[in-house]
Structure formats: structure tokens, C-alpha cells
Coordinates of C-alpha atoms in Angstrom, one line a residue:
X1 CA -32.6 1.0 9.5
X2 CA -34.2 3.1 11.8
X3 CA -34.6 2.2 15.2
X4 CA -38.3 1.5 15.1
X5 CA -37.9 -1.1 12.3
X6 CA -35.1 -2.5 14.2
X7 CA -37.5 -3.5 17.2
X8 CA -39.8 -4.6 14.9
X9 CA -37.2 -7.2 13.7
X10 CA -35.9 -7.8 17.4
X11 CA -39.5 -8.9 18.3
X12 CA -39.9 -11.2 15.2
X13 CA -36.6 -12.7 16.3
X14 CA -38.4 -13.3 19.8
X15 CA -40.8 -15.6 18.2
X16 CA -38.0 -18.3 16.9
X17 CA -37.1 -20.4 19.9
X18 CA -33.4 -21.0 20.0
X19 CA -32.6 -24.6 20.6
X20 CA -29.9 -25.8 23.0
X21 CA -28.6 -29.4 24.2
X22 CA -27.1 -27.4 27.4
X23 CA -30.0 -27.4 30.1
X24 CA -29.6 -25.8 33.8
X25 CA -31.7 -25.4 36.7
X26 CA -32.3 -21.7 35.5
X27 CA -31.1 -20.3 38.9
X28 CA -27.4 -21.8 38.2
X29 CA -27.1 -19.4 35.6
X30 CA -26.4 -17.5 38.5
X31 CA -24.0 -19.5 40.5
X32 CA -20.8 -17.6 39.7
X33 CA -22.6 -14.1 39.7
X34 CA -20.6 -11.2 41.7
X35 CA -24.4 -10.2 42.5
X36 CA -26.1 -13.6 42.9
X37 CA -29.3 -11.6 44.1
X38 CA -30.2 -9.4 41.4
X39 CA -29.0 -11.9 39.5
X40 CA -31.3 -14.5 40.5
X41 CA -33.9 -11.9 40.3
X42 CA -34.0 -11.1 36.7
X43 CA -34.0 -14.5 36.1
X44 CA -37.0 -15.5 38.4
X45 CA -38.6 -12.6 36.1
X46 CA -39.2 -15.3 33.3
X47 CA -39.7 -18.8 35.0
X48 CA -43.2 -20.2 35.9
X49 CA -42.1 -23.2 37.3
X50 CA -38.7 -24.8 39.1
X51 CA -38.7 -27.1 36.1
X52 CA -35.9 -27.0 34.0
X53 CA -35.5 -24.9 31.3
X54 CA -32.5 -24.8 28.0
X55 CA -30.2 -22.4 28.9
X56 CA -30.5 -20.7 25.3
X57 CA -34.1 -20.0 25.8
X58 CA -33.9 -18.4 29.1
X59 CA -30.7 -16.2 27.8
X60 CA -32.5 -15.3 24.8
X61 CA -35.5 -14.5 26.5
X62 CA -34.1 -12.3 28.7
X63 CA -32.0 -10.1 26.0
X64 CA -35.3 -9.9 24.0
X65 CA -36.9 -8.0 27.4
X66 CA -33.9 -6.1 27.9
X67 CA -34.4 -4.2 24.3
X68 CA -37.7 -3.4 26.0
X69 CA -36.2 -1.9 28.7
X70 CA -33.8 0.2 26.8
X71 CA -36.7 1.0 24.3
X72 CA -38.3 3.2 27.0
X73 CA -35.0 4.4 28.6
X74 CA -34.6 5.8 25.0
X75 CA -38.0 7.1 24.8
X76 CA -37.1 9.1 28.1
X77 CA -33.7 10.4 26.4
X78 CA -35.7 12.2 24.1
X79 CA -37.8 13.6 26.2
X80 CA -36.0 15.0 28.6
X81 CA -33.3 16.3 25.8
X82 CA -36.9 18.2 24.0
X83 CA -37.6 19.7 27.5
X84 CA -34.0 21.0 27.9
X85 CA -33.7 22.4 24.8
X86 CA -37.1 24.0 25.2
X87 CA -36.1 25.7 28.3
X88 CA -32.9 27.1 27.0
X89 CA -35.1 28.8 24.2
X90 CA -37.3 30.1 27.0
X91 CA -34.0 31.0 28.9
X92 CA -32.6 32.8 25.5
X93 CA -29.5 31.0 26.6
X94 CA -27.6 28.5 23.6
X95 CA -29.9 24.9 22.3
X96 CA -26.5 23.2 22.4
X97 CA -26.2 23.2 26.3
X98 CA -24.1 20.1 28.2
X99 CA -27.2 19.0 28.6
X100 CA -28.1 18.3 25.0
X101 CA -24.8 16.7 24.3
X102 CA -25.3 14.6 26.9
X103 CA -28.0 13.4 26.1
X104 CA -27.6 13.1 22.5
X105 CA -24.9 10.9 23.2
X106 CA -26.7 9.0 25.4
X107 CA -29.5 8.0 22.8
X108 CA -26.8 7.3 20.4
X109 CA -25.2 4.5 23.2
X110 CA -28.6 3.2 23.6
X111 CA -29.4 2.5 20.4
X112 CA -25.8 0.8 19.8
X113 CA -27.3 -1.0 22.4
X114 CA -30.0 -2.3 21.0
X115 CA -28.1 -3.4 18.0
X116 CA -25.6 -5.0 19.9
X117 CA -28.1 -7.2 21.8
X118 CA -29.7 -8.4 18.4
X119 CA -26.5 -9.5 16.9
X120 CA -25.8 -11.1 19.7
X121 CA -29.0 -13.0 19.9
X122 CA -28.3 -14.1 16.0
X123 CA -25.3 -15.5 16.7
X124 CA -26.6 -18.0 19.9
X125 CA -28.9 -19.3 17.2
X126 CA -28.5 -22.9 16.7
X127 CA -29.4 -24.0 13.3
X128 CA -31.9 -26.6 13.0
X129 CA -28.6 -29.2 12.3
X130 CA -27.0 -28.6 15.6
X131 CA -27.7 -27.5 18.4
X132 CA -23.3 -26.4 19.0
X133 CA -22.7 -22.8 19.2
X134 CA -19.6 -22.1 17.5
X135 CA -16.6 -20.7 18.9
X136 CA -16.3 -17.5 16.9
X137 CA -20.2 -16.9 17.3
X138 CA -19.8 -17.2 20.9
X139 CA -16.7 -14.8 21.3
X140 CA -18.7 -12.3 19.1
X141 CA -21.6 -12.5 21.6
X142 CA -19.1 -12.0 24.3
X143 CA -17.7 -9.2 23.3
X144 CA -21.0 -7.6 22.0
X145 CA -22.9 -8.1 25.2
X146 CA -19.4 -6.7 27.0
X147 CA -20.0 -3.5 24.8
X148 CA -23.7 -3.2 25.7
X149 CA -22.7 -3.2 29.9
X150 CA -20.2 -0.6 28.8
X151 CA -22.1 1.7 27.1
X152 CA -24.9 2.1 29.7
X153 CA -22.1 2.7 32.2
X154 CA -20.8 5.5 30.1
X155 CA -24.2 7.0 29.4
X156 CA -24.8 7.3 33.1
X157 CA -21.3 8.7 34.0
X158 CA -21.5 11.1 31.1
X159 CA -24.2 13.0 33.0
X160 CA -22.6 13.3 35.8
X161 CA -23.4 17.1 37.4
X162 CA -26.7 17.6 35.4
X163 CA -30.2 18.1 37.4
X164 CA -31.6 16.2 34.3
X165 CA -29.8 13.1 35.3
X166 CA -32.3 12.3 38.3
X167 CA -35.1 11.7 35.6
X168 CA -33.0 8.8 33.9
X169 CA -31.2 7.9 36.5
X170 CA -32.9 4.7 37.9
X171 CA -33.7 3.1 34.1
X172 CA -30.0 3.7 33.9
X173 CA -29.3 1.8 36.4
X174 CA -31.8 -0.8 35.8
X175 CA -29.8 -1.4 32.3
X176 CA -26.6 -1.6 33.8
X177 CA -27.6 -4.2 36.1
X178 CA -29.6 -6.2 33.6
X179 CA -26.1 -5.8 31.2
X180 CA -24.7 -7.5 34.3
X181 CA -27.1 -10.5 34.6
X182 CA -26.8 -11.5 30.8
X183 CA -23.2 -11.6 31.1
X184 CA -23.2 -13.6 33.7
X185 CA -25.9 -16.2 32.4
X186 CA -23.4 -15.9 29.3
X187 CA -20.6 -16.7 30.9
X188 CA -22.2 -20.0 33.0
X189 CA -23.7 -21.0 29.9
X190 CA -20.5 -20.9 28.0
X191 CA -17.8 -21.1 30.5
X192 CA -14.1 -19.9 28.9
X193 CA -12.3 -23.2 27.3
X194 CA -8.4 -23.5 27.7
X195 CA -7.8 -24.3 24.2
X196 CA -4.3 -25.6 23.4
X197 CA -2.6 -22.4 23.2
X198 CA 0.1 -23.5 20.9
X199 CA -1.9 -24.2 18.4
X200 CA -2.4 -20.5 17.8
X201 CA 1.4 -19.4 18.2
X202 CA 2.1 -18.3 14.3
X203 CA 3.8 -15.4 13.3
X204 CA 3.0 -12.8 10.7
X205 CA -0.3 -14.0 9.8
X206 CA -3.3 -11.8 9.5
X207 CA -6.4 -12.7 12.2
X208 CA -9.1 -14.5 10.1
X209 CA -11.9 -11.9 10.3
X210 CA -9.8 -9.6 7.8
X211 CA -10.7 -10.5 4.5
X212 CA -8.9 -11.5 1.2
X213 CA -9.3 -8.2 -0.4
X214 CA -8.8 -6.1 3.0
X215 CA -5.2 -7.9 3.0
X216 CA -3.9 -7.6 0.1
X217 CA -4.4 -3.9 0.5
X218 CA -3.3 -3.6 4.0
X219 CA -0.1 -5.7 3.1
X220 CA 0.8 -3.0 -0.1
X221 CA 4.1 -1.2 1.0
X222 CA 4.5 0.1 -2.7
X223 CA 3.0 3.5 -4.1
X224 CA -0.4 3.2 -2.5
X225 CA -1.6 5.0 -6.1
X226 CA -0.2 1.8 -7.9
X227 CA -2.2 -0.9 -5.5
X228 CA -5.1 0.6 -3.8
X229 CA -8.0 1.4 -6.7
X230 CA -10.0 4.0 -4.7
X231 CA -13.6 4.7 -4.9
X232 CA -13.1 8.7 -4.3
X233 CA -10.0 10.9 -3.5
X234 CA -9.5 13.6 -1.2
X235 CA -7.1 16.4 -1.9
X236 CA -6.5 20.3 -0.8
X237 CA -5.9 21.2 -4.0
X238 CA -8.7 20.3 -6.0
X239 CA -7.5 17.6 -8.3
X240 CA -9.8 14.8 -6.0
X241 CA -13.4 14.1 -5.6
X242 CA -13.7 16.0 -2.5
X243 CA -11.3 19.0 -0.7
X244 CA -12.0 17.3 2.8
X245 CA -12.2 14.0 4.4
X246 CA -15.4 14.7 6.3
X247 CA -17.1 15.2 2.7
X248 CA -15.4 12.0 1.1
X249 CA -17.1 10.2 4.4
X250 CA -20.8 11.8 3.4
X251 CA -20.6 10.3 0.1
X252 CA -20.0 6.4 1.4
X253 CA -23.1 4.6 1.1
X254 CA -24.4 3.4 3.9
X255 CA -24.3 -0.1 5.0
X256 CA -21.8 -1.3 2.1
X257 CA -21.0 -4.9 2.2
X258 CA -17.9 -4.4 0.3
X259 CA -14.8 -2.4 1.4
X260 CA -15.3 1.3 0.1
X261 CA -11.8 3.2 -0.1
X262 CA -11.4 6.7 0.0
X263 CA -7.6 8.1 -0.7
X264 CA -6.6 11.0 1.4
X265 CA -3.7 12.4 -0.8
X266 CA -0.5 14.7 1.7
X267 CA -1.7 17.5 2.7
X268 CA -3.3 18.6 6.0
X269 CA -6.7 18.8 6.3
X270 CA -7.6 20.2 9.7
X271 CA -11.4 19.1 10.9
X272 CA -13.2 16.9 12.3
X273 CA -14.1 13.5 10.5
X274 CA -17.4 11.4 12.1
X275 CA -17.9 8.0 10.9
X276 CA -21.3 7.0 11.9
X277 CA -23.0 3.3 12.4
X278 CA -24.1 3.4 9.1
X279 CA -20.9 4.1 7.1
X280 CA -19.6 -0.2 7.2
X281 CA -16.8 -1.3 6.1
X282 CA -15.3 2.2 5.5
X283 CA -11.6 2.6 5.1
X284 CA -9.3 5.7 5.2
X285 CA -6.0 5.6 3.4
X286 CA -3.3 8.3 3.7
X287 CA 0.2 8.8 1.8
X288 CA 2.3 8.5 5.1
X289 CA 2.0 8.7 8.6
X290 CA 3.8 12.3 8.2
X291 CA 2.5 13.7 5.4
X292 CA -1.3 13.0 5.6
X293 CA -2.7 14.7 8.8
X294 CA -5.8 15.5 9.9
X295 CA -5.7 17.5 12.6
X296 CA -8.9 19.3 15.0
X297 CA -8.5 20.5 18.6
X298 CA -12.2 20.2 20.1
X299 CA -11.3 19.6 24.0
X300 CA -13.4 19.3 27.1
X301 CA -11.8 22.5 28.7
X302 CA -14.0 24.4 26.0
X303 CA -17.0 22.3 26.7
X304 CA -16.4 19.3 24.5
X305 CA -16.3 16.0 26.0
X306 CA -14.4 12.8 25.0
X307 CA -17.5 11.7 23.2
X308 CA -17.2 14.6 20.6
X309 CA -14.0 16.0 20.7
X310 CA -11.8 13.1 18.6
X311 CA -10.3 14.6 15.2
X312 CA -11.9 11.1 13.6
X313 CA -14.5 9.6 15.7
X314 CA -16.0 6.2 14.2
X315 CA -18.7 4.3 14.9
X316 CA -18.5 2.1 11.7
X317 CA -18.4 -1.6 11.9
X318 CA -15.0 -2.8 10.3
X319 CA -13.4 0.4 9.7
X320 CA -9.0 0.2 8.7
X321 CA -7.1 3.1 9.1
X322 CA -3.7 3.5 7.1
X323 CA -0.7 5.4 6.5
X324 CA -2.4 8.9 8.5
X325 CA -1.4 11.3 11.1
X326 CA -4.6 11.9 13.8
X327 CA -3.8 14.8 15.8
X328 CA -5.6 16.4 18.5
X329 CA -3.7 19.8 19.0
X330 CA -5.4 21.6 21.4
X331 CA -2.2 20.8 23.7
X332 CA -1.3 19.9 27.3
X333 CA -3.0 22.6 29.0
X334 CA -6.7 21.6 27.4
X335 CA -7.1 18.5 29.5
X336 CA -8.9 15.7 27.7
X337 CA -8.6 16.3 24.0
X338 CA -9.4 12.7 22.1
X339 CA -7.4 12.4 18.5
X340 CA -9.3 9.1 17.8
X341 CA -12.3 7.4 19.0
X342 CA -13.2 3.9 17.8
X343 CA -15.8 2.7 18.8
X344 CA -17.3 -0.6 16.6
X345 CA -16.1 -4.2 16.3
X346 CA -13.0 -5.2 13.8
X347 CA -11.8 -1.8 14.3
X348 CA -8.3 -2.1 12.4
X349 CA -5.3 0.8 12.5
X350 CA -2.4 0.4 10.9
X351 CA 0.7 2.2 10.0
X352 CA -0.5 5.2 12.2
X353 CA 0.5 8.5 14.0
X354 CA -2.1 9.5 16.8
X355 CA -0.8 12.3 18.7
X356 CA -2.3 14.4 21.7
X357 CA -2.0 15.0 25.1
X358 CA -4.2 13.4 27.6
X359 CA -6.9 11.4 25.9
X360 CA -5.3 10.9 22.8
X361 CA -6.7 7.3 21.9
X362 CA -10.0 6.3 23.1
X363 CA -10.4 3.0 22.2
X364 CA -14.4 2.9 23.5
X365 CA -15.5 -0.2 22.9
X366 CA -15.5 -3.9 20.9
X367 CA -12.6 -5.2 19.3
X368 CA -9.6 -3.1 18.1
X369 CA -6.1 -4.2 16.5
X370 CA -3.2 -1.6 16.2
X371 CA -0.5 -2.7 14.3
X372 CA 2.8 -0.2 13.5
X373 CA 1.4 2.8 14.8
X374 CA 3.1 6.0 16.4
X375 CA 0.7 6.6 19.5
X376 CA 1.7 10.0 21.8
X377 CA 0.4 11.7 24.7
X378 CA 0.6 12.0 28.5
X379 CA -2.0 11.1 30.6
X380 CA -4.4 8.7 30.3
X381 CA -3.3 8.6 26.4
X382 CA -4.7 5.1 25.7
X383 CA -7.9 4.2 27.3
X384 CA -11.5 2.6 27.0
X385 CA -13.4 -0.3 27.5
X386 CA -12.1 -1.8 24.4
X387 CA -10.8 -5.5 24.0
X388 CA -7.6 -3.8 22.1
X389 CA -4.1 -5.7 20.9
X390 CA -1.2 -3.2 20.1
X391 CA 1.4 -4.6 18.2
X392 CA 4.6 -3.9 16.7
X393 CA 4.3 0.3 17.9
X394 CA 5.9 2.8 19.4
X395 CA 4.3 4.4 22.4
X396 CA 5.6 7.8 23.2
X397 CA 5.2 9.5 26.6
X398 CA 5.3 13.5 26.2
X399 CA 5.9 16.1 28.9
X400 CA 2.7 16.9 30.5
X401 CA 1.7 20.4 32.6
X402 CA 3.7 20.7 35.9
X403 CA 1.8 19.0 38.6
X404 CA 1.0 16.0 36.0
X405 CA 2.5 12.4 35.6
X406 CA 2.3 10.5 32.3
X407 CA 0.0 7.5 32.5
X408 CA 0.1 5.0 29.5
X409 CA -3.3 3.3 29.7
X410 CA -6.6 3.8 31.5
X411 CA -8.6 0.4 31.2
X412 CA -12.2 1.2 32.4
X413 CA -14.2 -3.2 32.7
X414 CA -16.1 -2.4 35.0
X415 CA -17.2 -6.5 35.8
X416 CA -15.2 -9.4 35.8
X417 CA -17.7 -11.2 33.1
X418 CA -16.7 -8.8 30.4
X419 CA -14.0 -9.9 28.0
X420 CA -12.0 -6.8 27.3
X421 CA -9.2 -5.6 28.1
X422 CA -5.4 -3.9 26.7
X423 CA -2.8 -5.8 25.5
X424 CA 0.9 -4.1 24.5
X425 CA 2.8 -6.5 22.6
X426 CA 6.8 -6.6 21.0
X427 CA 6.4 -2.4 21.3
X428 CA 8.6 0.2 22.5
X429 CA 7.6 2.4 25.6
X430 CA 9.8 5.4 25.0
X431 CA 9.9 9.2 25.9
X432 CA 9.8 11.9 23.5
X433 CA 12.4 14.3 23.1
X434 CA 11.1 16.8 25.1
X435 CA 10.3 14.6 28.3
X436 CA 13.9 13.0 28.3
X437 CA 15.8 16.0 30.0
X438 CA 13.3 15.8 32.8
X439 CA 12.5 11.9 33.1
X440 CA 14.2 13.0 36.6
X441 CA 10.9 14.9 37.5
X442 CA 8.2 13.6 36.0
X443 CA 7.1 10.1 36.4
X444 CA 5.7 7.9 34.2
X445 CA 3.0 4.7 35.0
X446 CA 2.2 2.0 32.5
X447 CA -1.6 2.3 33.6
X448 CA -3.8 3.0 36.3
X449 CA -7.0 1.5 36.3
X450 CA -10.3 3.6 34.8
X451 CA -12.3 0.8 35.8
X452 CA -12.8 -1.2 38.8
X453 CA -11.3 -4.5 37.2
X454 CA -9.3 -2.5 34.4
X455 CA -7.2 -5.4 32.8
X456 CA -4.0 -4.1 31.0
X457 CA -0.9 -6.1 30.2
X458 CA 2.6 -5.3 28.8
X459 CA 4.6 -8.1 27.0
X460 CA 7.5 -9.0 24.9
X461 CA 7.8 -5.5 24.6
X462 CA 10.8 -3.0 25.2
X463 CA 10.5 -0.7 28.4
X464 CA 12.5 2.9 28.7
X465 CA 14.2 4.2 32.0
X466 CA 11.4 7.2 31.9
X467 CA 9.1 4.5 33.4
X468 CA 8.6 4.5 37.2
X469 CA 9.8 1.2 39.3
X470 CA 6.7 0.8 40.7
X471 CA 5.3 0.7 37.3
X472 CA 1.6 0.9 37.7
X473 CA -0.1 3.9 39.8
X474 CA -3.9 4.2 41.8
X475 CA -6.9 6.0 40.3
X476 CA -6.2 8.6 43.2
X477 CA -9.7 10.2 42.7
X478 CA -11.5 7.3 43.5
X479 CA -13.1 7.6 47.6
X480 CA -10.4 4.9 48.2
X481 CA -8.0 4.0 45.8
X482 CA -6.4 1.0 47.2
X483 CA -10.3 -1.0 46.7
X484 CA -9.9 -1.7 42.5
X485 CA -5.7 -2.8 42.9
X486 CA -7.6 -5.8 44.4
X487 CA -9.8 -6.5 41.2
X488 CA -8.0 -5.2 38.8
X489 CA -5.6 -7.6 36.6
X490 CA -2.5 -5.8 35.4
X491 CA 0.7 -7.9 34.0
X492 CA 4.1 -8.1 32.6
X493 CA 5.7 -10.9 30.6
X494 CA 9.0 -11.0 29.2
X495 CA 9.8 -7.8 28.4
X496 CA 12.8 -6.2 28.5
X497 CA 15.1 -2.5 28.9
X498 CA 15.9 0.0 31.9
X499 CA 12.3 0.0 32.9
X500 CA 11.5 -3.3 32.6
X501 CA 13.1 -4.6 35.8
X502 CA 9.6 -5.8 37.9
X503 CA 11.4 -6.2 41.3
X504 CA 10.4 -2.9 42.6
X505 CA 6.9 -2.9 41.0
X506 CA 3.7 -2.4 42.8
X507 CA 2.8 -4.8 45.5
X508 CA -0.8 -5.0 44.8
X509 CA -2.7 -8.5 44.7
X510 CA -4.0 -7.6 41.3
X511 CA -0.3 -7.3 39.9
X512 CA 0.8 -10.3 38.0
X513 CA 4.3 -10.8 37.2
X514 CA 3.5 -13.2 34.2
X515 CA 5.9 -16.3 34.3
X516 CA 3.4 -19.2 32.6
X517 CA 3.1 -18.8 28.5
X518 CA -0.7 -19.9 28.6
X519 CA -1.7 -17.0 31.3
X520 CA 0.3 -14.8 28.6
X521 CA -1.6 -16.3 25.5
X522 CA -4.7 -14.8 27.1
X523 CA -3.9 -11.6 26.2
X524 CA -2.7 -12.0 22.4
X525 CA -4.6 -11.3 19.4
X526 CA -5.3 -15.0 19.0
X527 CA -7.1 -15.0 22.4
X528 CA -8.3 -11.4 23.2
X529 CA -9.8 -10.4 20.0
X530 CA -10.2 -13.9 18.6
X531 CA -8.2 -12.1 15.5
X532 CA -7.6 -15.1 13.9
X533 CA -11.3 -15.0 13.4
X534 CA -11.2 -11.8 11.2
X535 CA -8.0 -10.3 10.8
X536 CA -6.3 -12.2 7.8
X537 CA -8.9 -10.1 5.4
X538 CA -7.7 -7.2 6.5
X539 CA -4.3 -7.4 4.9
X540 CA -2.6 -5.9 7.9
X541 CA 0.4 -8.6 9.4
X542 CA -0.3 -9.5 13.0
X543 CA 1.3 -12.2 15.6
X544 CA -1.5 -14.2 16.3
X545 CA 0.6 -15.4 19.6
X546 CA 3.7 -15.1 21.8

């Protein structure tokens, strides 16, 4: 659907008014806002009267203007990205500038946006028989209006440097702040329920958005020839469908409603594979972790940024990854050099190697389960504004370039309303071989915080002496780095080994050393990615609690 029809649609949607039993004086909406001002403002922006009106209608009502906004913030994109790469021809100089990628990437986030804030006004519809939203349709708005605020935030950060930004800049900001107010009207609308947390605590299920058929071929420890049927196979030597991945990706149809397989048989097949929105329900088997890899080594010290450079980059709703090696392998010295980027809801990995060096797993955005996976690198190796449960893994910290200290996670929420957030759980933090004859001399952090209330927490999980004491380190960049270990949330619970001793950790009043089982239940797949919701027909075995 292109993007025109898709506005079309959003403004037939606008026409349907939402019913709600849950009525506010529209300004309390704002009550609990961290900017009660522009808060109050955008709402004031639809109200005639002090009368009061359902919550729904005014929430609705403003996401239906917001597509407006990032309509013409879109629009602009274009625009200036034509002008740019009409002065480079005038310049003689290269049509694929910074510039251009910049931008490019920027429609793309807009036009997630869009998409995200029509979902998310489907699922607040009522049906004429209730007016109750349920649960799961609520958690799905959540976490797709979370992924709207995050992806104007990147868009503006990713033109950080260029004279070209100044022309956007404003509408940028107008769209992060208007991300803000619907998360916080959201949020007062459906305030978070403590749900009896036991309820939830069952082992080895699979989280209920994953379904029948996805499980039974995520559960298959047997010849994956003798259980998976795919639809087309990849192999180097000719006996498949297709000699690479990217071409078996091509061939998907587009929006498929049923699980389309494609078999990448041993080898390794070294390029870049790019999943796009339209490519549902896709998913990528290997024959092992070590003996199918696909490997690239695009990195942003030769000019390609995190948004690009990932060996697999996916921005396909409901995508499983199985039984692969992702490497990036442009190595240490190359800075940020992403192996995978996920990027769309129900994002499931399992049975995985994803190796790099700093940037190796960018977990982006939405809701992301990893689940007996190999994940390697040094700085910054996991990070995003993802609402991501690892379970069941083995994180590896490698040796970095002198000067450099391994940092585990980089969690960028950037506002408290959002739901995301990094959980480790029952995984093993451990060196490589190469780092463990100098653990002495360089450190290693469990996170430091990308954004200013990152959210990252380690539990049940086994910790290795390579870890620092104080555990968790400052974003020292920032003007002052002490400001976001008051916002952040970072926490341990019940974990265990040499490094897992939390008396000399950070003193920070954003630290949590985790004592109460419901505070830790917040952070499982249960709770987090409301994976009982979605998981089970995926086939992949998850604890669903603590």
C-alpha cells in the first residue's frame, strides 16, 4: 500500500467515532505529563468547550492530526533530499552523499510512523458490544505509539552535522513532542494494572502471539530438511532456488499472511540481506548457528551508518530467525558496524550467532524475543529502543581497541511513558577467549544508558569476573553525565557468579538492586513484551516468568 492510499484510509478511519465508557476533563489527560504545558497545549488544540469529552475520542482525534503533521514533515523529506541530490549533480560530486542517506532514512521512519499510528488507532476501537479495550490491544498500542516517539527521535539525531537539517528541524521537533503528548494521554487513559504476577510464572511455554504452525517449526531440533517444508532454498552451489539470501528475500510476496520459509542451506553467503515493511511474516532458517553465515562489513567509518550497515536489516512485521550466523566483520577498528537490525513488532531470534564489534545487535524498535542465541561484541553490542527479552543466551564480551571498555547494552527511551526497555534473563555474561588474559586491563559495564531513561535489567542470569564491580558506567559524552543515572532504571535480581556480587555497584538513584519478585516480573516476557500474547505460534520455548 503506498503511502498516499494509506492516508486515504487513515482519514476514513477519522470519520468512525471510537466509543469509550472512560470520560475525563480532557486537560487530566495531562496530569501526570513530564511536560504538563505542551501537553495541555496539544490538547486545548481540539476542545471547543470545558465540557467533558470520552477520553477515546480526544486520543483518537489527536493521532488522526498527528498523521497530518507527519504527512507534510514527509513531504519536506523529499524535498529537501531532491534539492541535495540536485546540487551534488551540479557539484559533479557522488548522488549518494550523507545527505541522501539521511534523509532516505528519515522518510522511511516517517512512514513507519504513520503506519504505526493507524494500527494503533484500530486497536483503541471499541466494538459496538463494548465499550472495554482489551488488554493485548492496549499493550500493542503501547508499544506502537512507544515506536512512533522513537523513530522521530532517531530521524532527527541521524542528521546531526548536515546544513540540511535546519529546514526539518522544527517539524521534527513538533513530531517528537506531539509523540510525547499521545503517550502521555495514553498512559492516563489506560494507567499500567498490577496484574497478579503469579499467574503468569510458567516455564517453557511459548508467548501466545507465536502461532500453531510458527511453533511447531521453531520447536524442530531434528534435521531441519525432515520438518521444515520450505517455500524456496538458498544454496552456493546451485542445487536451490536462489545462490543468495538477498534474492530468496526478493522473491517473498509481499504482505503474506501465512508464514513464508526460505531454507538457507551451510555455506557462507557474504552480503547484505534487507527485509523491508512489506516482506510479513518472513522467516530465515539456517543449518546451524556455525555453519550457515552470512556475513557483510558495511561500517560507519566508511560512511555507512547504523541504519544501513546491518549484514540482515529487517523491517518485516513478525520475522523468526533460526539456526544462522549474522556477522558483521568489518572488526574493532571500524567503529559502529551493525550485524543485525530488527526493527518491526514480534521480531523472534532463535538459536542464533550475532557477532561484531561495537554495534553488533541493534534491536531498533517494537517488540523482540531472543531465545538461545550466541550474541558478541564490545561496545555498545546490544542496543535500541526496543522492548527486547533475551533468554536462555550466551553474551560474549570481546577485546575492543586500546583506549576502549566493553559495554553490554545501550538502552536509548527517551520518556518515561514509553514501554520499552532490555531484559537479560537465566543467560551467561562471559568473556571470549581473547579478552580473558587481559580482563586485568580492560573493563567491562553491563550498560550505560543511550537514552535519558534507558531501562536495562539483568536477572537470574550468571555474571563472569570480566565484569566491573561497579557494574553499570555513564554516557561520558553527554554535557553532564551524572543528569540521566537519575532517570534511568537499571536493575539486578538474583543472579549469580564472580561478577555478580552488587555491594560495590554504582551508587546512582536510578540503580535498583531488585529484591521484590513483582518489581522483577516487570521485566519478563510475560510483562515486557506481553509474549504470552504472541509467542506460543512461534514455536520457539520461552519462560513466560521468573
Amino acid at each position: 500500500m503506498d503511502i498516499h492510499t494509506f492516508f486515504l484510509l487513515l482519514s476514513l478511519l477519522s470519520m468512525l467515532t471510537p466509543s469509550s465508557s472512560l470520560t475525563l476533563v480532557p486537560h487530566h489527560l495531562c496530569e501526570q505529563s513530564l511536560e504538563k504545558q505542551r501537553c495541555v497545549s496539544h490538547v486545548s488544540e481540539l476542545l471547543t468547550s470545558n465540557d467533558d469529552v470520552q477520553n477515546l475520542t480526544v486520543l483518537h482525534s489527536f493521532l488522526m492530526e498527528s498523521t497530518s503533521h507527519i504527512h507534510k514533515a514527509m513531504y519536506k523529506s523529499n524535498s529537501i533530499k531532491q534539492w541535495s541530490k540536485n546540487m551534488n549533480i551540479l557539484k559533479n560530486t557522488t548522488p549518494t552523499s550523507r545527505d541522501q542517506v539521511a534523509f532516505f532514512d528519515c522518510e522511511k521512519l516517517l512512514e513507519l510512523s504513520m503506519h504505526r499510528l493507524g494500527d494503533s488507532m484500530m486497536a483503541l476501537r471499541s466494538n459496538s458490544n463494548s465499550t472495554r479495550i482489551p488488554l493485548e490491544s492496549q499493550h500493542d498500542a503501547h508499544t506502537w505509539l512507544s515506536s512512533v516517539l522513537s523513530y522521530h527521535v532517531t530521524c532527527l539525531e541521524g542528521l546531526e552535522g548536515l546544513t540540511t537539517r535546519a529546514f526539518i528541524e522544527a517539524d521534527l521537533e513538533n513530531l517528537i513532542s506531539r509523540a510525547k503528548t499521545s503517550l502521555d494521554m495514553f498512559v492516563a487513559i489506560f494507567p499500567p494494572k498490577e496484574k497478579d504476577y503469579e499467574e503468569a510464572l510458567v516455564i517453557d511455554e511459548f508467548p501466545s502471539w507465536v502461532a500453531s504452525e510458527d511453533r511447531k517449526l521453531l520447536e524442530s531440533s531434528s534435521s531441519v530438511k525432515d520438518v521444515i517444508k520450505p517455500n524456496v532454498v538458498v544454496a552456493k552451489d546451485g542445487s536451490g532456488n536462489f545462490k543468495t539470501a538477498s534474492e530468496a528475500v526478493v522473491s517473498a510476496p509481499n504482505n503474506a499472511q501465512r508464514r513464508f520459509i526460505i531454507l538457507v542451506k551451510k555455506g557462507t553467503y557474504v552480503e547484505q540481506v534487507n527485509i523491508g515493511k512489506t516482506k510479513s511474516n518472513l522467516m530465515l532458517v539456517g543449518e546451524g548457528m556455525d555453519t550457515t553465515i552470512i556475513a557483510g562489513s558495511l561500517n560507519n567509518k566508511d560512511g555507512q551508518p547504523i541504519s544501513i550497515s546491518g549484514t540482515i536489516s529487517s523491517d518485516d512485521p513478525g520475522l523468526i530467525l533460526k539456526d544462522l550466523c549474522i556477522q558483521n566483520t568489518a572488526g574493532a577498528q571500524k567503529d559502529q558496524a551493525v550485524a543485525l537490525r530488527a526493527n518491526e513488532d514480534r521480531t523472534v531470534v532463535y538459536r542464533c550467532r550475532i557477532e561484531g564489534f561495537q554495534d553488533t545487535l541493534y534491536a531498533q524498535a517494537q517488540r523482540q524475543f531472543y531465545r538461545e542465541c550466541i550474541i558478541a561484541g564490545t561496545v555498545d553490542f546490544i542496543f535500541g529502543d526496543a522492548s527486547t527479552v533475551i533468554q536462555n543466551s550466551k553474551i560474549i564480551a570481546r577485546r575492543p581497541i586500546n583506549g576502549q571498555s566493553n559495554i553490554v547494552t545501550a538502552q536509548k527511551r527517551s520518556y518515561p511513558k514509553e514501554n520499552t526497555g532490555t531484559s537479560i534473563q537465566h543467560c551467561d555474561i562471559i568473556p571470549s577467549p581473547e579478552l580473558g588474559p587481559v580482563i586485568g586491563r580492560i573493563k567491562t559495564y553491563l550498560g550505560r544508558p543511550w537514552g535519558s531513561f534507558s531501562r536495562t535489567v539483568v536477572m537470574e542470569s550468571f555474571i563472569d569476573k570480566h565484569v566491573d564491580p561497579a557494574g553499570w558506567q555513564v554516557w561520558s559524552s553527554d554535557e553532564d553525565p551524572m543528569v540521566k543515572t537519575k532517570t534511568l532504571y537499571y536493575g539486578e535480581y538474583e543472579n549469580k557468579g564472580p561478577g555478580a556480587d552488587v555491594s560495590r555497584r554504582v551508587k546512582w538513584s536510578g540503580f535498583h538492586v531488585i529484591t521484590n519478585r513483582a518489581d522483577a516480573f516487570n521485566f519478563t516476557v510475560g510483562r515486557l513484551i506481553n509474549g504470552r500474547a504472541w509467542l506460543p505460534s512461534t514455536g520457539v520455548p520461552f519462560d513466560v516468568g521468573l
